[in-house]
Short mmCIF file of C-alpha atoms in Angstrom, two decimals:
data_model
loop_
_atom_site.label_atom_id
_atom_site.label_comp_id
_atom_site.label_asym_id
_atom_site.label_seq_id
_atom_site.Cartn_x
_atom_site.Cartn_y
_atom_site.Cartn_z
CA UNK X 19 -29.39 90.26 -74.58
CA UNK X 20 -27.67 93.62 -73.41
CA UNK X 21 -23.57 93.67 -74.28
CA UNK X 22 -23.10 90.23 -75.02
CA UNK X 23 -19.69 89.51 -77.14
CA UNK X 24 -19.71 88.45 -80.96
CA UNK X 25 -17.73 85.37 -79.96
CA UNK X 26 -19.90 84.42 -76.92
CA UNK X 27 -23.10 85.10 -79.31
CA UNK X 28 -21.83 82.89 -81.91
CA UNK X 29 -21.06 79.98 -79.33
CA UNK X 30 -24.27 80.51 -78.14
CA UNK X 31 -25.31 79.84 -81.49
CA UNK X 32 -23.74 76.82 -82.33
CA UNK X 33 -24.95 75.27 -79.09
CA UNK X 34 -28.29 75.57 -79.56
CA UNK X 35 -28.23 74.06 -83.16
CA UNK X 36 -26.49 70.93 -80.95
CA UNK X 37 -29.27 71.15 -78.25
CA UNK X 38 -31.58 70.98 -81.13
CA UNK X 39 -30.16 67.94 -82.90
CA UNK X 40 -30.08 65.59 -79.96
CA UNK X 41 -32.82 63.41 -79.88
CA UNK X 42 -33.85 63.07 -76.00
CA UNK X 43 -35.50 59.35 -76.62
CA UNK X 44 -32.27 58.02 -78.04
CA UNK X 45 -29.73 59.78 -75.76
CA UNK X 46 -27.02 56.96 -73.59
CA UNK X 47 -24.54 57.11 -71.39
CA UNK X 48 -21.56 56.81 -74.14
CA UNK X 49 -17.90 55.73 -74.26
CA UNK X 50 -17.74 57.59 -70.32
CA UNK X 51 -20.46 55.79 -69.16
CA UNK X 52 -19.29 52.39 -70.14
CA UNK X 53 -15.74 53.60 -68.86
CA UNK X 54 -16.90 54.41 -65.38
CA UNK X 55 -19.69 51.01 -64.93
CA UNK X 56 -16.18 49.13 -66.52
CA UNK X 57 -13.89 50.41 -64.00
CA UNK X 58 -16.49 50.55 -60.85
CA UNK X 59 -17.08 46.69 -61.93
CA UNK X 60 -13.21 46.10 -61.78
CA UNK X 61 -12.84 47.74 -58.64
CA UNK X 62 -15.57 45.33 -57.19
CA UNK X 63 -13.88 42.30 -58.20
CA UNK X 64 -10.83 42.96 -56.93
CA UNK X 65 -12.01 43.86 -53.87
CA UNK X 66 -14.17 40.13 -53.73
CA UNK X 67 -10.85 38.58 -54.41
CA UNK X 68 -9.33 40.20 -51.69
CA UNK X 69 -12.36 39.42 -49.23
CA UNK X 70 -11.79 35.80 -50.18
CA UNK X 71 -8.63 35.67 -49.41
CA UNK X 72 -9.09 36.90 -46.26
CA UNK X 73 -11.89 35.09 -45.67
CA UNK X 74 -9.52 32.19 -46.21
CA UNK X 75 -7.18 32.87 -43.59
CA UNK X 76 -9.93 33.43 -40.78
CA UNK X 77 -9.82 30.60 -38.39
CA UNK X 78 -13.44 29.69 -37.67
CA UNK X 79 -12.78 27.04 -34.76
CA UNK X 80 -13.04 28.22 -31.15
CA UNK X 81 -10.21 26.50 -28.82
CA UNK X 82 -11.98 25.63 -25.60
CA UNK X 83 -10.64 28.01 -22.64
CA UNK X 84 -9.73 25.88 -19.85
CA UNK X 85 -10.85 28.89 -16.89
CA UNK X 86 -14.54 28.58 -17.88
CA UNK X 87 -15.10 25.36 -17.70
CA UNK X 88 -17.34 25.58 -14.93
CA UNK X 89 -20.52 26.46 -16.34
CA UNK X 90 -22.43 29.73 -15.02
CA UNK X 91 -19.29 31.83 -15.27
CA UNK X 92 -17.42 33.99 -17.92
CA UNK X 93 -13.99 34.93 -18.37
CA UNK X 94 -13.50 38.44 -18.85
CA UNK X 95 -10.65 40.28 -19.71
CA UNK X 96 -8.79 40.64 -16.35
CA UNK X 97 -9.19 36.62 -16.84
CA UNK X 98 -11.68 36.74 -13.26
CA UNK X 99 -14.67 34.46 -13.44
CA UNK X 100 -17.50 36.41 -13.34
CA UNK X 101 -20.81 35.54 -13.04
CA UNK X 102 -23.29 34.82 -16.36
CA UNK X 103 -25.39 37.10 -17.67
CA UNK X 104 -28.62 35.87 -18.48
#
């Protein structure tokens, strides 16, 4: 390798005598891995919490509108009847 440093040569070094002692069937995700699935799964459960409680204060009953009654027609929102599409 043309003008390479004494330093960079000897980092070079001791990363290949790493590369070399990792076993690639045994390898895992480590103490980071478990870090980041730990917080993403936090993040996820707050978020359902919050969900629920919103979920909560949704009111799922429709009040009747008095306008439409008549059936065939639709209020829209000027609040004219307007014929049903259909």
């Amino acid at each position: 390798m043309p003008d390479m440093s004494a330093s960079a040569s000897l980092a070079m070094t001791h990363l290949a005598t790493l590369a070399q002692e990792v076993d690639e069937d045994k390898v895992t995700p480590g103490v980071l891995g478990f870090i980041v699935f730990a917080a993403m799964a936090l993040a996820v459960w707050v978020l359902m919490k919050s969900m629920s409680k919103h979920m909560g204060k949704v009111d799922f009953k429709e009040n009747p509108d008095e306008g439409a009654s008549e059936e065939g027609t639709t209020t829209g929102a000027s609040g004219k009847a307007s014929p049903a599409k259909g």
